[in-house]
Amino acid sequence: MDPLSNLEDKFSFESIDSSEKRKEALNEAIQMMESYVKLDNSVAVLSDLASNKSYIFTGNFGVFFNMHSPEYTTIDSIWEDEIYQRIHPDDLFQRHLLELEFFNFLKIVSPEERLNYATKCRIRTLNTKKEYQYILHRSFYLKNSSEGGLWLAVCLYNYLFEKSGAVLGIDGKIINTKTGEIFQIDTYENCINLLTSREKEVLILIGKGVISKEIAAKLNISLNTVNRHRQNILEKLNVTNSIEAVRTAEALNLL
């Protein structure tokens, strides 16, 4: 299971409108994406963070994923697992780190400016011949709620026409599509304050194989406090276990 497959804990704190307010805006967004994939030829995933549903639109790039539906499909998740299963595990991990960085980046941007930003990266993905091929991945938020919370997210998949060159990894970027400003993502600076100093101490000891009872004794805190820190760490890093937490924190340069 990929280490950042659940951003629900982050999204759950966003300010979301009532279902009636969302319905009209969602229908408008669906119509927009139906037209967009016809122009862009991409596969698009529109994720509704409020209802935990996604709508998948298949342009001509759908043949890469063996997707041929003329109509959009609906899944009960904000994660397109059918596509994730085709992505190289290392690239999927890095892609989710980029999304976590993007989410935290947008939290310091005014709601009206957030929609001007997008991510861009390249990811190795299995083609119809079961061979890894670099494709283009982009993501952005299409709509905020009326109260300024992040609401409708879009992921786009398409052919990568640029030459890969000597660039390592997924070559993740955050781009201001209005001004053209590019933020190369290699330090995850917007995630630097995700963990408190105490949570970092606990996670370092976890990484060394120290059990909770011994962590409590070393840090002179109660076992309940250690367990609470452990749970907070998992939620903040959007992972499901301590091994994934250590790996993610090290990748984000938090330890």
Short mmCIF file of C-alpha atoms in Angstrom, two decimals:
data_model
loop_
_atom_site.label_atom_id
_atom_site.label_comp_id
_atom_site.label_asym_id
_atom_site.label_seq_id
_atom_site.Cartn_x
_atom_site.Cartn_y
_atom_site.Cartn_z
CA MET A 1 0.00 0.00 0.00
CA ASP A 2 1.46 3.37 -0.94
CA PRO A 3 2.45 5.55 2.02
CA LEU A 4 0.36 8.59 1.16
CA SER A 5 -2.78 7.03 -0.21
CA ASN A 6 -5.07 8.78 2.27
CA LEU A 7 -5.24 12.58 2.42
CA GLU A 8 -8.78 12.33 3.82
CA ASP A 9 -7.61 13.50 7.25
CA LYS A 10 -6.32 16.72 5.69
CA PHE A 11 -9.38 17.22 3.53
CA SER A 12 -11.80 16.61 6.39
CA PHE A 13 -10.81 19.93 7.97
CA GLU A 14 -11.71 21.91 4.84
CA SER A 15 -14.80 24.13 4.90
CA ILE A 16 -17.38 22.47 2.65
CA ASP A 17 -20.76 23.81 1.50
CA SER A 18 -24.12 22.11 1.97
CA SER A 19 -25.10 19.37 -0.47
CA GLU A 20 -27.58 21.65 -2.26
CA LYS A 21 -24.95 24.31 -2.89
CA ARG A 22 -22.51 21.70 -4.15
CA LYS A 23 -24.87 19.95 -6.57
CA GLU A 24 -25.15 22.71 -9.15
CA ALA A 25 -21.44 23.54 -9.06
CA LEU A 26 -20.51 19.85 -9.36
CA ASN A 27 -22.73 19.38 -12.42
CA GLU A 28 -21.10 22.42 -14.00
CA ALA A 29 -17.64 20.98 -13.27
CA ILE A 30 -18.60 17.60 -14.77
CA GLN A 31 -19.75 19.26 -17.98
CA MET A 32 -16.54 21.27 -18.08
CA MET A 33 -14.36 18.16 -17.72
CA GLU A 34 -16.35 16.27 -20.37
CA SER A 35 -15.50 19.03 -22.84
CA TYR A 36 -11.93 19.38 -21.62
CA VAL A 37 -10.83 15.78 -22.23
CA LYS A 38 -12.12 16.00 -25.79
CA LEU A 39 -9.78 18.94 -26.37
CA ASP A 40 -6.81 17.74 -24.31
CA ASN A 41 -7.24 14.02 -25.16
CA SER A 42 -6.24 13.20 -21.58
CA VAL A 43 -7.71 10.95 -18.92
CA ALA A 44 -9.09 13.22 -16.20
CA VAL A 45 -10.10 12.39 -12.65
CA LEU A 46 -12.38 14.91 -10.93
CA SER A 47 -12.42 14.23 -7.17
CA ASP A 48 -15.16 15.56 -4.91
CA LEU A 49 -13.51 15.85 -1.49
CA ALA A 50 -16.84 16.46 0.23
CA SER A 51 -18.56 13.26 -0.88
CA ASN A 52 -15.46 11.05 -1.31
CA LYS A 53 -16.32 10.33 -4.94
CA SER A 54 -14.42 10.68 -8.20
CA TYR A 55 -15.54 11.04 -11.80
CA ILE A 56 -13.24 9.62 -14.47
CA PHE A 57 -13.34 11.09 -17.98
CA THR A 58 -11.66 9.25 -20.82
CA GLY A 59 -10.14 11.13 -23.73
CA ASN A 60 -8.06 9.46 -26.44
CA PHE A 61 -5.30 8.77 -23.91
CA GLY A 62 -7.67 6.22 -22.39
CA VAL A 63 -6.27 3.59 -24.77
CA PHE A 64 -3.03 3.71 -22.74
CA PHE A 65 -4.98 2.46 -19.70
CA ASN A 66 -7.27 0.26 -21.78
CA MET A 67 -10.15 2.56 -20.89
CA HIS A 68 -12.70 3.05 -23.65
CA SER A 69 -15.90 4.27 -21.96
CA PRO A 70 -17.60 7.08 -23.95
CA GLU A 71 -19.27 8.27 -20.74
CA TYR A 72 -17.65 9.29 -17.49
CA THR A 73 -17.56 6.70 -14.71
CA THR A 74 -18.05 7.25 -10.98
CA ILE A 75 -16.06 5.59 -8.19
CA ASP A 76 -16.62 5.75 -4.43
CA SER A 77 -13.17 7.09 -3.64
CA ILE A 78 -11.06 10.18 -4.23
CA TRP A 79 -8.22 7.89 -5.33
CA GLU A 80 -8.09 6.31 -8.79
CA ASP A 81 -6.66 2.97 -7.62
CA GLU A 82 -7.09 1.33 -11.02
CA ILE A 83 -4.55 3.80 -12.40
CA TYR A 84 -2.35 3.82 -9.29
CA GLN A 85 -1.79 0.08 -9.69
CA ARG A 86 -0.08 0.75 -13.04
CA ILE A 87 2.32 3.39 -11.69
CA HIS A 88 5.84 2.39 -10.63
CA PRO A 89 5.79 2.17 -6.79
CA ASP A 90 8.74 4.59 -6.40
CA ASP A 91 7.10 7.15 -8.66
CA LEU A 92 3.74 6.74 -6.93
CA PHE A 93 5.44 7.43 -3.59
CA GLN A 94 7.14 10.55 -4.96
CA ARG A 95 3.95 11.69 -6.65
CA HIS A 96 2.07 11.51 -3.35
CA LEU A 97 4.86 13.46 -1.63
CA LEU A 98 4.39 16.12 -4.30
CA GLU A 99 0.65 16.20 -3.64
CA LEU A 100 1.22 16.54 0.11
CA GLU A 101 3.64 19.41 -0.52
CA PHE A 102 1.13 21.01 -2.91
CA PHE A 103 -1.66 20.79 -0.33
CA ASN A 104 0.47 22.50 2.33
CA PHE A 105 1.71 25.06 -0.21
CA LEU A 106 -1.87 26.05 -1.04
CA LYS A 107 -2.74 26.55 2.63
CA ILE A 108 -0.53 29.67 2.69
CA VAL A 109 -2.07 31.02 -0.54
CA SER A 110 -5.28 33.06 -0.53
CA PRO A 111 -8.37 31.06 -1.66
CA GLU A 112 -8.83 33.20 -4.76
CA GLU A 113 -5.21 32.57 -5.83
CA ARG A 114 -5.11 28.81 -5.13
CA LEU A 115 -6.86 27.89 -8.37
CA ASN A 116 -4.00 29.45 -10.35
CA TYR A 117 -1.56 26.75 -9.23
CA ALA A 118 -0.98 23.25 -10.56
CA THR A 119 1.51 20.41 -10.21
CA LYS A 120 3.37 18.78 -13.05
CA CYS A 121 5.52 15.65 -13.01
CA ARG A 122 6.46 12.59 -15.02
CA ILE A 123 5.69 9.09 -13.81
CA ARG A 124 6.59 5.62 -15.06
CA THR A 125 3.40 3.77 -15.84
CA LEU A 126 2.68 0.37 -17.38
CA ASN A 127 1.44 0.62 -20.96
CA THR A 128 -0.63 -1.98 -22.82
CA LYS A 129 2.56 -3.99 -23.44
CA LYS A 130 3.16 -4.15 -19.65
CA GLU A 131 6.27 -2.00 -20.07
CA TYR A 132 7.03 1.09 -18.00
CA GLN A 133 6.71 4.29 -19.99
CA TYR A 134 6.98 7.86 -18.76
CA ILE A 135 3.69 9.76 -18.94
CA LEU A 136 2.67 13.26 -17.91
CA HIS A 137 0.76 13.84 -14.68
CA ARG A 138 -0.82 17.17 -13.73
CA SER A 139 -3.07 18.17 -10.86
CA PHE A 140 -4.91 21.26 -9.68
CA TYR A 141 -7.99 22.34 -7.76
CA LEU A 142 -10.91 23.37 -9.93
CA LYS A 143 -13.14 24.89 -7.25
CA ASN A 144 -13.09 26.05 -3.64
CA SER A 145 -16.14 25.92 -1.46
CA SER A 146 -17.86 29.28 -0.92
CA GLU A 147 -16.04 29.45 2.43
CA GLY A 148 -12.63 29.02 0.84
CA GLY A 149 -12.02 25.34 1.53
CA LEU A 150 -10.41 23.12 -1.13
CA TRP A 151 -13.17 21.12 -2.76
CA LEU A 152 -12.89 19.81 -6.34
CA ALA A 153 -9.51 18.37 -7.33
CA VAL A 154 -8.44 17.33 -10.83
CA CYS A 155 -5.73 14.87 -11.92
CA LEU A 156 -4.77 14.64 -15.59
CA TYR A 157 -2.87 11.83 -17.32
CA ASN A 158 -1.48 12.13 -20.83
CA TYR A 159 1.45 11.28 -23.07
CA LEU A 160 4.77 12.90 -22.18
CA PHE A 161 6.06 14.63 -25.29
CA GLU A 162 9.09 16.22 -23.63
CA LYS A 163 12.40 14.38 -23.64
CA SER A 164 13.33 13.06 -20.19
CA GLY A 165 16.99 14.04 -20.45
CA ALA A 166 19.19 13.58 -17.39
CA VAL A 167 16.54 14.56 -14.84
CA LEU A 168 16.16 12.08 -11.99
CA GLY A 169 12.92 11.05 -10.34
CA ILE A 170 9.53 12.46 -11.25
CA ASP A 171 10.82 16.03 -11.80
CA GLY A 172 7.95 17.46 -9.72
CA LYS A 173 6.99 21.11 -10.06
CA ILE A 174 4.36 23.51 -8.76
CA ILE A 175 3.44 26.01 -11.46
CA ASN A 176 1.54 29.28 -11.33
CA THR A 177 -0.43 28.92 -14.54
CA LYS A 178 -1.34 32.62 -14.48
CA THR A 179 2.19 34.04 -14.25
CA GLY A 180 4.32 31.11 -15.43
CA GLU A 181 6.32 31.05 -12.18
CA ILE A 182 7.76 27.59 -11.47
CA PHE A 183 8.63 26.09 -8.09
CA GLN A 184 10.91 23.07 -8.49
CA ILE A 185 10.05 20.57 -5.75
CA ASP A 186 13.07 18.91 -4.22
CA THR A 187 13.11 20.09 -0.59
CA TYR A 188 9.41 19.89 0.44
CA GLU A 189 9.82 23.11 2.39
CA ASN A 190 6.08 23.54 2.93
CA CYS A 191 5.99 20.26 4.86
CA ILE A 192 8.86 21.19 7.19
CA ASN A 193 6.57 22.05 10.10
CA LEU A 194 4.21 19.09 9.74
CA LEU A 195 5.57 17.43 12.89
CA THR A 196 6.26 18.96 16.27
CA SER A 197 9.70 18.55 17.85
CA ARG A 198 8.27 15.95 20.26
CA GLU A 199 6.66 14.00 17.42
CA LYS A 200 10.02 13.96 15.63
CA GLU A 201 11.71 12.63 18.78
CA VAL A 202 9.12 9.86 19.02
CA LEU A 203 9.44 8.98 15.34
CA ILE A 204 13.24 8.85 15.48
CA LEU A 205 13.01 6.35 18.33
CA ILE A 206 10.38 4.36 16.45
CA GLY A 207 12.77 4.23 13.50
CA LYS A 208 15.42 2.75 15.78
CA GLY A 209 13.05 -0.02 16.79
CA VAL A 210 12.30 1.30 20.29
CA ILE A 211 8.90 0.12 21.58
CA SER A 212 6.33 2.54 22.99
CA LYS A 213 6.91 1.63 26.65
CA GLU A 214 10.64 2.34 26.30
CA ILE A 215 9.94 5.58 24.38
CA ALA A 216 7.78 6.74 27.29
CA ALA A 217 10.62 6.06 29.76
CA LYS A 218 13.29 7.72 27.60
CA LEU A 219 11.22 10.88 27.05
CA ASN A 220 9.72 10.88 30.55
CA ILE A 221 6.16 10.92 29.27
CA SER A 222 3.20 8.56 29.74
CA LEU A 223 2.47 5.60 27.49
CA ASN A 224 -0.86 7.22 26.54
CA THR A 225 1.03 10.32 25.41
CA VAL A 226 3.35 8.21 23.26
CA ASN A 227 0.37 6.48 21.65
CA ARG A 228 -1.28 9.84 21.00
CA HIS A 229 1.92 11.10 19.33
CA ARG A 230 2.09 7.96 17.21
CA GLN A 231 -1.50 8.46 16.02
CA ASN A 232 -0.90 12.14 15.27
CA ILE A 233 2.18 11.24 13.23
CA LEU A 234 0.25 8.74 11.11
CA GLU A 235 -2.54 11.24 10.48
CA LYS A 236 -0.24 14.15 9.61
CA LEU A 237 1.83 12.07 7.21
CA ASN A 238 -1.23 10.27 5.84
CA VAL A 239 0.22 6.81 6.32
CA THR A 240 -1.09 3.61 7.86
CA ASN A 241 1.84 2.33 9.93
CA SER A 242 5.10 3.33 11.59
CA ILE A 243 7.35 1.93 8.86
CA GLU A 244 5.62 4.09 6.26
CA ALA A 245 5.78 7.07 8.64
CA VAL A 246 9.56 6.80 9.02
CA ARG A 247 10.07 6.43 5.27
CA THR A 248 7.82 9.38 4.47
CA ALA A 249 9.35 11.63 7.13
CA GLU A 250 12.86 10.83 5.88
CA ALA A 251 11.79 11.57 2.28
CA LEU A 252 10.36 14.92 3.42
CA ASN A 253 13.61 15.69 5.31
CA LEU A 254 11.73 15.98 8.59
CA LEU A 255 14.14 13.87 10.64
#
